[in-house]
Tab-separated table of C-alpha atoms in Angstrom:
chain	number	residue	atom	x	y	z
J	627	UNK	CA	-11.295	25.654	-5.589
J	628	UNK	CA	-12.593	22.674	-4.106
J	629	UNK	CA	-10.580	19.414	-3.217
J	630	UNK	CA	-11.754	17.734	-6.636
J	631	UNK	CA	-11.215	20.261	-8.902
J	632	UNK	CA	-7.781	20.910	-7.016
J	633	UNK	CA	-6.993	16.845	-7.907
J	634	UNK	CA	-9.214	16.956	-11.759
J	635	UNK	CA	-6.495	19.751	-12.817
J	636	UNK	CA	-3.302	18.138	-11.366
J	637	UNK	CA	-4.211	14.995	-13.120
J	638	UNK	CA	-4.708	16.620	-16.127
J	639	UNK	CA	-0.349	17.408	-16.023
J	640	UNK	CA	0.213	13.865	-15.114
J	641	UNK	CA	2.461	11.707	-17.897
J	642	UNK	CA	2.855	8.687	-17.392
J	643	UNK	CA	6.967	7.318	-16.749
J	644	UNK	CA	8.131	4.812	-19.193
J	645	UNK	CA	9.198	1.323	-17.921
J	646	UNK	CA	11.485	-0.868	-17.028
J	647	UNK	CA	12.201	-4.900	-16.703
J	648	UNK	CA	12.958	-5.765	-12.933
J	649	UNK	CA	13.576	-9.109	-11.517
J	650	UNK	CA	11.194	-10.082	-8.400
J	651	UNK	CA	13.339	-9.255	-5.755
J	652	UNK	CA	13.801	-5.523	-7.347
J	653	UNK	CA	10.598	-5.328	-7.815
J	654	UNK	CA	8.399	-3.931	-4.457
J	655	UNK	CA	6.384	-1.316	-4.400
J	656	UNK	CA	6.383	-0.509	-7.957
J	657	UNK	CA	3.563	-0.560	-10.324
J	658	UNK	CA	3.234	-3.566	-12.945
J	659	UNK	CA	3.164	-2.555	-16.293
J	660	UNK	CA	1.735	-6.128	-18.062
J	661	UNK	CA	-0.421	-8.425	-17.222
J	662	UNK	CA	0.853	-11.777	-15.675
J	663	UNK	CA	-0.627	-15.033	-17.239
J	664	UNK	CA	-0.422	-18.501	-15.648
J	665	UNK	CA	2.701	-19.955	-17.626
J	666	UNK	CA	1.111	-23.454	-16.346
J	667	UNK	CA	-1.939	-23.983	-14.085
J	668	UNK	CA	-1.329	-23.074	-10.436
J	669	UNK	CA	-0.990	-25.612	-8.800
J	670	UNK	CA	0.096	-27.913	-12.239
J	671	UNK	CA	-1.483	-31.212	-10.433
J	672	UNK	CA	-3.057	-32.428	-7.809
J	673	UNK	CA	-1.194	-32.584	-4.375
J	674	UNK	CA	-1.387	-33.262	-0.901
J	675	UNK	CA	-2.082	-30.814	1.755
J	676	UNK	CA	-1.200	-33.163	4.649
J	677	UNK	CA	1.828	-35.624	5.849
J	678	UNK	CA	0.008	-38.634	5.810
J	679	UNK	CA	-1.254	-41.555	3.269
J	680	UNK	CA	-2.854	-41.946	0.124
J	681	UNK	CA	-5.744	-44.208	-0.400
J	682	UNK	CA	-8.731	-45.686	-1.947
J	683	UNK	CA	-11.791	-44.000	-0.070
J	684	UNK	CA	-13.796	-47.272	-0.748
J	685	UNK	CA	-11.106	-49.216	0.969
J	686	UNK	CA	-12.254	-47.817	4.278
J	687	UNK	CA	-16.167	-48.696	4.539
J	688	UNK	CA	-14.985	-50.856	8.092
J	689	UNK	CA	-13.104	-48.898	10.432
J	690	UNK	CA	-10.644	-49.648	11.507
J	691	UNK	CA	-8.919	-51.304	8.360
J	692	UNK	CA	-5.685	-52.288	7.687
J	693	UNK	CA	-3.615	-51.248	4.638
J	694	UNK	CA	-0.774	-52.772	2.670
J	695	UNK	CA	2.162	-49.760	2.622
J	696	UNK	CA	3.616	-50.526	-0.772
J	697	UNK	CA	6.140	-46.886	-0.750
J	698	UNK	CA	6.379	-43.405	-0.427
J	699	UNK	CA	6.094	-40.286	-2.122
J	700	UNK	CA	8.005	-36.854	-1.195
J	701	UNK	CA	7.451	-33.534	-2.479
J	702	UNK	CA	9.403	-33.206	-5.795
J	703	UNK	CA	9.339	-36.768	-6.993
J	704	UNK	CA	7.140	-37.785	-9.631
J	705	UNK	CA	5.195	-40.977	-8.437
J	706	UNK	CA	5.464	-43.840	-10.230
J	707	UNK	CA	3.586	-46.650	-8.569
J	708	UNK	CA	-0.326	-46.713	-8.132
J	709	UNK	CA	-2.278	-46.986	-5.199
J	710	UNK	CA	-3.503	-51.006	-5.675
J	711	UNK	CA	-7.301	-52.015	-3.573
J	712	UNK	CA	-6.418	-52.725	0.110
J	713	UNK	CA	-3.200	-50.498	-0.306
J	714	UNK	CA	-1.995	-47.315	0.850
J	715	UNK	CA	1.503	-45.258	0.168
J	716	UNK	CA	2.988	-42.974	2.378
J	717	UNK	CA	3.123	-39.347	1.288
J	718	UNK	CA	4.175	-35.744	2.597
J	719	UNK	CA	2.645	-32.706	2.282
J	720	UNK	CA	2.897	-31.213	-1.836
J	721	UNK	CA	4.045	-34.681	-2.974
J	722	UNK	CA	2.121	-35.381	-6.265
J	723	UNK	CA	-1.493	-38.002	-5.584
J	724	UNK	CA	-0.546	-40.970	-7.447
J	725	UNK	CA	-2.942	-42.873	-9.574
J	726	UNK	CA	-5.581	-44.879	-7.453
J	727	UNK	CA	-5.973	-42.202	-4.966
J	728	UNK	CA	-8.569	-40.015	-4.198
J	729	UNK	CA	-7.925	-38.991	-0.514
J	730	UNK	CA	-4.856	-38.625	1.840
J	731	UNK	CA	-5.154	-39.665	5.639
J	732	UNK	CA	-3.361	-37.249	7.980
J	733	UNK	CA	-0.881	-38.865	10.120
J	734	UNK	CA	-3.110	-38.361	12.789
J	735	UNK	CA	-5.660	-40.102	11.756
J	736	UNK	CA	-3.490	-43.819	11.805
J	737	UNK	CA	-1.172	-46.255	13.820
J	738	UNK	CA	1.804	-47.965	12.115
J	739	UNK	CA	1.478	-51.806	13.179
J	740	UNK	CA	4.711	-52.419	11.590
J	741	UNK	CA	6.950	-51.644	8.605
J	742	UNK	CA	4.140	-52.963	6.012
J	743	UNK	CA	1.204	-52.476	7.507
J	744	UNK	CA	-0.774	-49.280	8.379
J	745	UNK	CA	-3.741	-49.207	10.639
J	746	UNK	CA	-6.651	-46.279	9.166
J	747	UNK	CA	-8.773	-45.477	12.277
J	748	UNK	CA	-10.887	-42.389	10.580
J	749	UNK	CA	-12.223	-42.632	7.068
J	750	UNK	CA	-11.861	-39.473	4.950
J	751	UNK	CA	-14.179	-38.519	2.412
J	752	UNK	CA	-13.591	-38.526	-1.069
J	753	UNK	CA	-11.412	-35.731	-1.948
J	754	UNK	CA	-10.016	-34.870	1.298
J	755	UNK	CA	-7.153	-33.221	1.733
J	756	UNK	CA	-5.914	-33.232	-1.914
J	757	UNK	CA	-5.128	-29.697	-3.372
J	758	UNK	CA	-6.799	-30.062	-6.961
J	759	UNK	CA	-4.685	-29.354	-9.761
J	760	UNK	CA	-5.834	-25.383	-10.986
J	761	UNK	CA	-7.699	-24.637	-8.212
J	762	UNK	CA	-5.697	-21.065	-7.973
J	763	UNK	CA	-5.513	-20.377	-11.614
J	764	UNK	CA	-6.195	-22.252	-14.845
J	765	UNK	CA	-2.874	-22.383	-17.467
J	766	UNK	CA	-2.930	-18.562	-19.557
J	767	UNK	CA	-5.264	-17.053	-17.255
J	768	UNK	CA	-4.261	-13.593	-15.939
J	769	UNK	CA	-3.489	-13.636	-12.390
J	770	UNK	CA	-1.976	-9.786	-11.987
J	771	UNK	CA	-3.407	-7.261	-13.808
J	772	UNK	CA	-1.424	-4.249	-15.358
J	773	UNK	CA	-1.500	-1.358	-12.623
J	774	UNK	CA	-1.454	-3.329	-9.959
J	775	UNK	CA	0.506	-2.006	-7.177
J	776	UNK	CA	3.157	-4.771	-6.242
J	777	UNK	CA	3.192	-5.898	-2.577
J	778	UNK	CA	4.378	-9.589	-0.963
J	779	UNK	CA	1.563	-11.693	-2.127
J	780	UNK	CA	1.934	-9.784	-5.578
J	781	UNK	CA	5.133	-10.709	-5.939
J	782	UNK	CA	4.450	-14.419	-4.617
J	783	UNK	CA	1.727	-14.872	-7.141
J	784	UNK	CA	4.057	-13.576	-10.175
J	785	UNK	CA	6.092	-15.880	-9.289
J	786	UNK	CA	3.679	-18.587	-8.988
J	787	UNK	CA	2.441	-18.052	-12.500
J	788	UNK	CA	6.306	-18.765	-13.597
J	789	UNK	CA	7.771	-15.012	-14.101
J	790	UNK	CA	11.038	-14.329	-12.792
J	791	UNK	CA	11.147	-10.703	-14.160
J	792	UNK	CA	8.485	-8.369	-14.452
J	793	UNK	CA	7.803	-5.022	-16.722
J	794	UNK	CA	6.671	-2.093	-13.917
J	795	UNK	CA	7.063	1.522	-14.222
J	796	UNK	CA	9.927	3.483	-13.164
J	797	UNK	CA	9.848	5.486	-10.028
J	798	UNK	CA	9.503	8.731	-10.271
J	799	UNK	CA	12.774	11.051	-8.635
J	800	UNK	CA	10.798	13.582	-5.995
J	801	UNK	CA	12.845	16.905	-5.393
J	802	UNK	CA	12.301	17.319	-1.417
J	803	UNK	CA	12.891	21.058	-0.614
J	804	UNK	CA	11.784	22.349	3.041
J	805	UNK	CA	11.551	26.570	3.581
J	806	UNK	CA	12.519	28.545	6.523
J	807	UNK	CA	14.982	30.564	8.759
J	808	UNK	CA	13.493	28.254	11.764
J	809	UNK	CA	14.990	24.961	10.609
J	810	UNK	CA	17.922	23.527	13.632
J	811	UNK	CA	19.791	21.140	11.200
J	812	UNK	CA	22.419	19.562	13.560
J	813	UNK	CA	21.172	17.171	15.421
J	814	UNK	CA	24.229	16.693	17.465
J	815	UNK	CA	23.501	20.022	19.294
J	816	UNK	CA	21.305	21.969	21.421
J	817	UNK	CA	18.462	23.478	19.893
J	818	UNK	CA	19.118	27.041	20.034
J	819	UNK	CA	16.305	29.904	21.262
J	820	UNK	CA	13.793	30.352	18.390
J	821	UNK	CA	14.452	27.241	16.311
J	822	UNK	CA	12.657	24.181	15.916
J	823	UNK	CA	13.816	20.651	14.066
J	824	UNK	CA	13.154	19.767	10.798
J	825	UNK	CA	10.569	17.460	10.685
J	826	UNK	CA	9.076	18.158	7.035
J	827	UNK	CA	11.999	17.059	5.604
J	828	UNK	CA	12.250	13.322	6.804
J	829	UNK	CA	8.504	13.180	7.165
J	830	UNK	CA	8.324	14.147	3.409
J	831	UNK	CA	11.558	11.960	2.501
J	832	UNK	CA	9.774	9.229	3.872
J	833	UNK	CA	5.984	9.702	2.598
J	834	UNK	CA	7.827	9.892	-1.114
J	835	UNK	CA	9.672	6.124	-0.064
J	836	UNK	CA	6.192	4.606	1.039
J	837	UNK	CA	5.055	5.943	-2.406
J	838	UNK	CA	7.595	3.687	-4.504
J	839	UNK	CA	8.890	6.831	-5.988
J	840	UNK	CA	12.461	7.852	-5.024
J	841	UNK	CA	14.244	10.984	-3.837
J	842	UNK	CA	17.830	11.899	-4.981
J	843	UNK	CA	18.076	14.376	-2.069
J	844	UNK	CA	15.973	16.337	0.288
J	845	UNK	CA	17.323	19.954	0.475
J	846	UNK	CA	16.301	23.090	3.168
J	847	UNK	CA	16.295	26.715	1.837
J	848	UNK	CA	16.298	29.863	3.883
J	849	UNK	CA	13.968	32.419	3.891
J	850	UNK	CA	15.875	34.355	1.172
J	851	UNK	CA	14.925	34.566	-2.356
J	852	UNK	CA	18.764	33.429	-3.367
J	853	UNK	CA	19.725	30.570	-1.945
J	854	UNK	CA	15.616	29.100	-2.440
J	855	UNK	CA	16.254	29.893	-6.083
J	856	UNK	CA	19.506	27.877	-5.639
J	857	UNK	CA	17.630	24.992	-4.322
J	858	UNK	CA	15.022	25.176	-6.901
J	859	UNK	CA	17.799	24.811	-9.464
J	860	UNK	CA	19.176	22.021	-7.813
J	861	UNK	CA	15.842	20.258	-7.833
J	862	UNK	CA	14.682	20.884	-11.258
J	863	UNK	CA	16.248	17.645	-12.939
J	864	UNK	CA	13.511	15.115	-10.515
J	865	UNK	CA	10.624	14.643	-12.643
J	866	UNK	CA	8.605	16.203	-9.028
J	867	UNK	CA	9.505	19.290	-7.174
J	868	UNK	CA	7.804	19.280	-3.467
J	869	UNK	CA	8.484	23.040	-1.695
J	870	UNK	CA	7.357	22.846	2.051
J	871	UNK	CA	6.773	25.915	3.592
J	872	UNK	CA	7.070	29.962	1.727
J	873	UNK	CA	4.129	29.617	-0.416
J	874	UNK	CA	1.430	31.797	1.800
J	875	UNK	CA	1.298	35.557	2.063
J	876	UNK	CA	3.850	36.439	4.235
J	877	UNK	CA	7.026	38.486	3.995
J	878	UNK	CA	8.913	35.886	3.832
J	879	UNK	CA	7.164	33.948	1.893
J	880	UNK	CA	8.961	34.024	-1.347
J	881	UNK	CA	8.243	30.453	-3.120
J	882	UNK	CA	5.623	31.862	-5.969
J	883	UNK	CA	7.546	34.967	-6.486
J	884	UNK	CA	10.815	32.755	-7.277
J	885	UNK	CA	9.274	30.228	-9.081
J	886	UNK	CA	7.165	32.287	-10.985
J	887	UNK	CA	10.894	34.452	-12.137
J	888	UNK	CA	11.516	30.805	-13.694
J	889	UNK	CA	8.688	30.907	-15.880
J	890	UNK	CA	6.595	28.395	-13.659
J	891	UNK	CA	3.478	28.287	-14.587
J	892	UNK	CA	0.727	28.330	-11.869
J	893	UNK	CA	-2.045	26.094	-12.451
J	894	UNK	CA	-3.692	27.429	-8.678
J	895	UNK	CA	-2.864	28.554	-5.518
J	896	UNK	CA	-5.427	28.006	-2.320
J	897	UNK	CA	-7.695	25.298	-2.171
J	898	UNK	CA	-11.352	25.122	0.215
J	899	UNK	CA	-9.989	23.063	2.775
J	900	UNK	CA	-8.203	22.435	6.249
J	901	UNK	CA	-5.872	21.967	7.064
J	902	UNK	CA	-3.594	22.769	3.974
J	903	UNK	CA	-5.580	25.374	2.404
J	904	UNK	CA	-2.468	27.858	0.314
J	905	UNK	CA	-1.595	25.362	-1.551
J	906	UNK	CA	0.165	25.741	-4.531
J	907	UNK	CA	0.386	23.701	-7.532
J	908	UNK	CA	2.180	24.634	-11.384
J	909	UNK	CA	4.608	23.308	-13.398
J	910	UNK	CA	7.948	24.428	-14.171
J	911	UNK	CA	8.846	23.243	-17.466
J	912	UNK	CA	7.607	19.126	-17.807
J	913	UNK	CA	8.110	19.202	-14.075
J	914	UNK	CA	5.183	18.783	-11.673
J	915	UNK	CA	5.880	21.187	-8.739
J	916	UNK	CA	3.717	21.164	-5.453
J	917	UNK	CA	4.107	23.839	-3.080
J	918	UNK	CA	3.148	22.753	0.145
J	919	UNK	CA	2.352	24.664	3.659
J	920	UNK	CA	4.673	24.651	5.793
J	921	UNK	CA	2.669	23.307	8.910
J	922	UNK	CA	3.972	19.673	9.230
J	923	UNK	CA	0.499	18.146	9.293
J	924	UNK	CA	-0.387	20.568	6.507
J	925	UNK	CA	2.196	19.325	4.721
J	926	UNK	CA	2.004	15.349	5.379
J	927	UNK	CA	-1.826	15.402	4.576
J	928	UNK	CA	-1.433	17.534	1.153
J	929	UNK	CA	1.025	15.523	0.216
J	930	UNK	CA	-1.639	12.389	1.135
J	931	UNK	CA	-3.998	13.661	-0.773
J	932	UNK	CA	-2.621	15.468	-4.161
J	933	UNK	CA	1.000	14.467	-4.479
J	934	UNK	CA	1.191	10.622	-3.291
J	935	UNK	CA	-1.551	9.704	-5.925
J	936	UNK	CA	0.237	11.805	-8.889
J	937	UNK	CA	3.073	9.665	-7.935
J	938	UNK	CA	0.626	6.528	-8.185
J	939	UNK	CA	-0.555	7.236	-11.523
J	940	UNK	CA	2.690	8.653	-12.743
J	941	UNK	CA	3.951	5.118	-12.368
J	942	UNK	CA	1.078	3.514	-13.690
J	943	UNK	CA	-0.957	2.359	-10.681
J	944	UNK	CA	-4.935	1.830	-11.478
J	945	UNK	CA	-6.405	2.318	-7.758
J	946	UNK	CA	-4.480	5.285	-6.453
J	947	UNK	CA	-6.427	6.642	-3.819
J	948	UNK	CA	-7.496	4.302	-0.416
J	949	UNK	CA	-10.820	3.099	0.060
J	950	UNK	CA	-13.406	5.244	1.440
J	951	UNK	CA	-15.204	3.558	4.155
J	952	UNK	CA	-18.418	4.480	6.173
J	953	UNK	CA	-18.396	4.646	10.105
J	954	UNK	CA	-19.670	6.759	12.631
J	955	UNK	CA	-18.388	9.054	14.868
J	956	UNK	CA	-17.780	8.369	18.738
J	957	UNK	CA	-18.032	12.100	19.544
J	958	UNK	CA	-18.906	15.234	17.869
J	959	UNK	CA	-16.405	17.560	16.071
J	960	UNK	CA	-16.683	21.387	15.476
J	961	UNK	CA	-15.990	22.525	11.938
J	962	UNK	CA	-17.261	25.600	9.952
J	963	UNK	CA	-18.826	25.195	6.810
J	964	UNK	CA	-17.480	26.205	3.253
J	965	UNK	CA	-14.513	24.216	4.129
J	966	UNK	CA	-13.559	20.990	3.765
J	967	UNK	CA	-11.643	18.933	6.528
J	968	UNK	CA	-9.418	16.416	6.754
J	969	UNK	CA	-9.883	15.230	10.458
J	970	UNK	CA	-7.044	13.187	11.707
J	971	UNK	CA	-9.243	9.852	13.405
J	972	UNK	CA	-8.832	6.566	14.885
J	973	UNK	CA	-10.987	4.206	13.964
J	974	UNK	CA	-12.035	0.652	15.677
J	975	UNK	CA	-14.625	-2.394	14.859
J	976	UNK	CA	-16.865	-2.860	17.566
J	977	UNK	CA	-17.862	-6.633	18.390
J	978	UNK	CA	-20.932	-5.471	16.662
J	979	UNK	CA	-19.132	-4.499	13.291
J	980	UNK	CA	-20.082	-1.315	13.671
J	981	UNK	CA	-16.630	0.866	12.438
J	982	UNK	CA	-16.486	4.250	15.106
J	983	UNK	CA	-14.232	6.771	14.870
J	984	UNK	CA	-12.989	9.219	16.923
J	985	UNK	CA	-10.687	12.171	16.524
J	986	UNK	CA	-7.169	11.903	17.835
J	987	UNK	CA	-7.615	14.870	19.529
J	988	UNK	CA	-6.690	18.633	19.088
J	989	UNK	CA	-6.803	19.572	15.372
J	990	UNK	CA	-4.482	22.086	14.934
J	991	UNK	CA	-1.708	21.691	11.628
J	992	UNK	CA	1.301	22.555	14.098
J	993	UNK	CA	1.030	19.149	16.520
J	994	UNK	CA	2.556	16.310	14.369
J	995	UNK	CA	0.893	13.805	16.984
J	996	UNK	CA	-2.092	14.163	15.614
J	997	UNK	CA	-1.409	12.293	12.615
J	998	UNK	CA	1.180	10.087	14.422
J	999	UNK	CA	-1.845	8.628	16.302
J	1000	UNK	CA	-4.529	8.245	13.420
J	1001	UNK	CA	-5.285	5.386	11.209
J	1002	UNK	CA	-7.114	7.429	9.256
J	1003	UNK	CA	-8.777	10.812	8.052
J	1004	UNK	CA	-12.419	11.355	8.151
J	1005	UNK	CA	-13.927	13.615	5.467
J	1006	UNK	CA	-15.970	16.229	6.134
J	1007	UNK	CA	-17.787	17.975	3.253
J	1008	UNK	CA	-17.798	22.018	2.704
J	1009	UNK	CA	-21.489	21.810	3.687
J	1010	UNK	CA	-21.029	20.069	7.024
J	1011	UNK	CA	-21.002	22.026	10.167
J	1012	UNK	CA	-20.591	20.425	13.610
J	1013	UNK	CA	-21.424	16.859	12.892
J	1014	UNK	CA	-22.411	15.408	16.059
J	1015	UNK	CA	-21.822	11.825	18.104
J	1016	UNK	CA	-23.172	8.822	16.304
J	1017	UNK	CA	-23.389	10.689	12.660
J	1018	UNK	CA	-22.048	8.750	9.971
J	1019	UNK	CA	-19.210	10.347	8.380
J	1020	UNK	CA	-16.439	8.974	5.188
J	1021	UNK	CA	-12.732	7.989	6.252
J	1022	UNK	CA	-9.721	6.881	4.445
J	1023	UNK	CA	-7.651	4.379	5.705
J	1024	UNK	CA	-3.613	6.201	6.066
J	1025	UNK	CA	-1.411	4.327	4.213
J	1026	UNK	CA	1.131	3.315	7.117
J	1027	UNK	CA	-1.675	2.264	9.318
J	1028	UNK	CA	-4.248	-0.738	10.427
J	1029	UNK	CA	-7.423	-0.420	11.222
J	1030	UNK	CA	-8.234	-2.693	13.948
C-alpha cells in the first residue's frame, strides 16, 4: 500500500490516552488538553518599556525643556502621584504609567541638571514607549488552544494568562525492542569479528523522548524465536510495542511468525516506499505494535513518519506531522518510479529566498550519516523518476533540526 493508506489505517487504531493535571515545570513536551483563557488581560495595564521618565507629550513643544522631577516609580509599585504640567517622574522599565502620562523618555534621551530638575533634549511622540494594557491578550480570551504541543513560549504564555497547572495528556510508555544475532552490547570492549553496535536501540530510545512519550526500557532479542517471544512479553504492558529488525523474509526473520502465535493481528505488512518498505504494522491486544526494518535509517525514518505522529495524536496533539515546504533541488537524484522516497536533504535559503535542497549524499538505509547530516526529507512521489537540478520538489523539516 501506499504511504497514506499505510498512515489512514494506523490512525484508524489510535485511542486517545486520558489526562492528567501537571504543574508548568512538569509540563514540556506534552500535549495540552484545555484551552488556556486570559485569567486577566496580558499585560493588566499599561507599562513602560524603557528606564527613563514619564511625561506630558505637550510639555515638550520647545526642546530642550526642563522638567520638575516630583518621584519615582519601580516595577511592582502601584503609582500613586500624577504626572502635574511642566512635571516629569522617574520610572523603570514595567513600572505602571501613572495618571498624566502619555509617553516615557528613555534615559538616553535626557541630562539630570540636579536632584529636581531634568533636562528633555528629544521629544517623544504620543504613546511612545508605553506597553498598552491588553495588547497581548484581552481578559477570557484563549491564548493556548487544546492540542497544542507545549514548548518554552507555550509554557511562558500559560503562565502569562495566570495558570500554574495545566490539564495535558499522558505520555504514552513505548516498548523499544531491537532484533538480531549482530548486536555488540558492551561497550567497554572490543567489537568482536562479525558484530556491529547497537545503534537502533538508543536512536529509537531517543526519537520516542523527542516525541514526549516515554520508554520504561529498551530491550534487544536474538535471532531466536524464544527469547524474542520473551521480549515481546516483557513489552506488552507499554501502550506501544516498536520491534526493529526480524520482520522481512529471511530465515531469521521470525517477528510476524511470533507475534502472530500471540494472536496479533496484522493490519499490513510492506508499504510502496524507500527506504523502509517491509514494514509491519498490527495490534496485539489494545496495543499498537510497529515492526520496523532493521536498517537504522529504515528504522529512524519509519518511525518519523508512522510511529512519532501516532504518538502525537495518542496524546492529543492537533498538528502532528511537520510542515511541508516547497524548494528546489540543487542537483538531480535517481529514483525509480512506483516507489515512494524519503530522500535524506539539506536544505538552505538563498539571499534570494529561494529554499534549495540538496541530498546529503549516498542514499543507502545502512549509513546512519545520512540522516545525521539532513535537516530534512524531501518527498518524492511513486510517479517521479529522476527529478532533475532546479525541479521543485516537497520536504519536511526533521524534528531535531534548523533549517537555515
Amino acid at each position: 500500500m501506499t504511504p497514506k493508506e499505510a498512515f489512514q489505517k494506523i490512525h484508524s487504531e489510535i485511542s486517545v490516552m486520558p489526562t492528567e493535571k501537571l504543574s508548568l515545570r512538569e509540563a514540556f513536551g506534552r500535549v495540552l488538553r484545555e484551552d488556556i483563557v486570559a485569567q486577566e488581560a496580558i499585560p493588566p495595564f499599561d507599562n513602560s518599556a524603557m528606564d527613563g521618565f514619564a511625561v506630558r507629550a505637550d510639555d515638550l513643544t520647545q526642546l530642550p525643556t526642563d522638567l520638575h522631577l516630583e518621584g519615582e516609580l519601580a516595577a511592582g509599585e502601584a503609582p500613586n502621584i500624577e504626572v502635574k504640567p511642566g512635571a516629569c517622574i522617574r520610572i523603570m522599565t514595567g513600572a505602571q504609567i501613572p495618571l498624566g502620562a502619555d509617553a516615557v523618555v528613555p534615559l538616553e534621551w535626557t541630562t539630570e541638571i540636579n536632584q529636581e530638575t531634568v533636562r528633555i533634549r528629544r521629544k517623544p511622540e504620543r504613546g511612545t514607549y508605553i506597553r498598552r494594557a491588553a495588547k497581548d491578550a484581552s481578559q477570557g480570551t484563549t491564548v493556548v488552544k487544546s492540542g497544542t504541543r507545549i514548548t518554552p513560549p507555550v509554557i511562558g504564555m500559560i503562565a502569562a494568562a495566570g495558570y500554574d497547572k495545566i490539564k495535558v495528556g499522558k505520555s504514552p510508555s513505548v516498548a523499544v525492542i531491537v532484533t538480531g544475532n549482530e548486536l555488540h552490547l558492551d561497550m567497554t570492549s572490543p567489537l568482536p569479528p562479525a558484530r556491529i553496535y547497537d545503534a537502533n536501540g538508543p536512536g529509537l530510545f531517543a526519537q520516542v523522548l523527542e516525541a514526549g512519550a516515554i520508554v520504561p526500557d529498551s530491550e534487544v532479542a536474538r535471532d531466536n524465536r524464544d527469547d524474542l517471544a520473551d521480549q515481546i512479553r516483557r513489552g506488552m504492558d507499554a501502550d506501544v510495542m516498536v520491534i526493529s529488525g526480524g520482520v522481512s523474509v529471511g530465515k531469521y526473520d521470525f517477528v510476524q511468525e511470533v507475534l502472530e502465535r500471540m494472536e496479533f493481528e496484522k493490519r499490513f505488512w510492506r508499504v510502496r516506499q524507500r527506504p523502509g518498505g517491509p514494514m509491519l504494522f498490527g495490534v496485539l491486544g489494545s496495543q499498537l505494535v510497529f515492526g520496523l526494518p532493521g536498517n537504522p535509517v529504515s528504522s529512524a525514518i519509519c518511525f518519523q513518519q508512522y510511529v512519532r505522529p501516532t504518538l502525537l495524536t495518542m496524546m492529543g496533539a492537533v498538528e502532528i506531522h511537520p510542515p511541508r515546504m516547497k524548494a528546489k533541488l540543487g542537483s538531480s537524484v535517481r529514483k525509480k518510479a512506483g516507489l515512494y522516497h524519503f530522500v535524506r536533504g539539506k536544505a538552505k535559503w538563498r539571499e534570494s529566498g529561494q529554499l534549495i535542497v540538496h541530498t546529503t549524499g549516498p542514499q543507502a538505509s545502512n549509513l546512519y550519516s545520512s540522516l545525521q547530516h539532513a535537516n530534512c526529507l524531501i518527498h518524492l512521489e511513486e510517479e517521479a523518476i529522476d527529478p532533475s537540478e532546479g525541479e521543485e520538489v516537497i520536504i519536511t523539516p526533521l524534528p531535531w533540526a534548523v533549517i537555515g
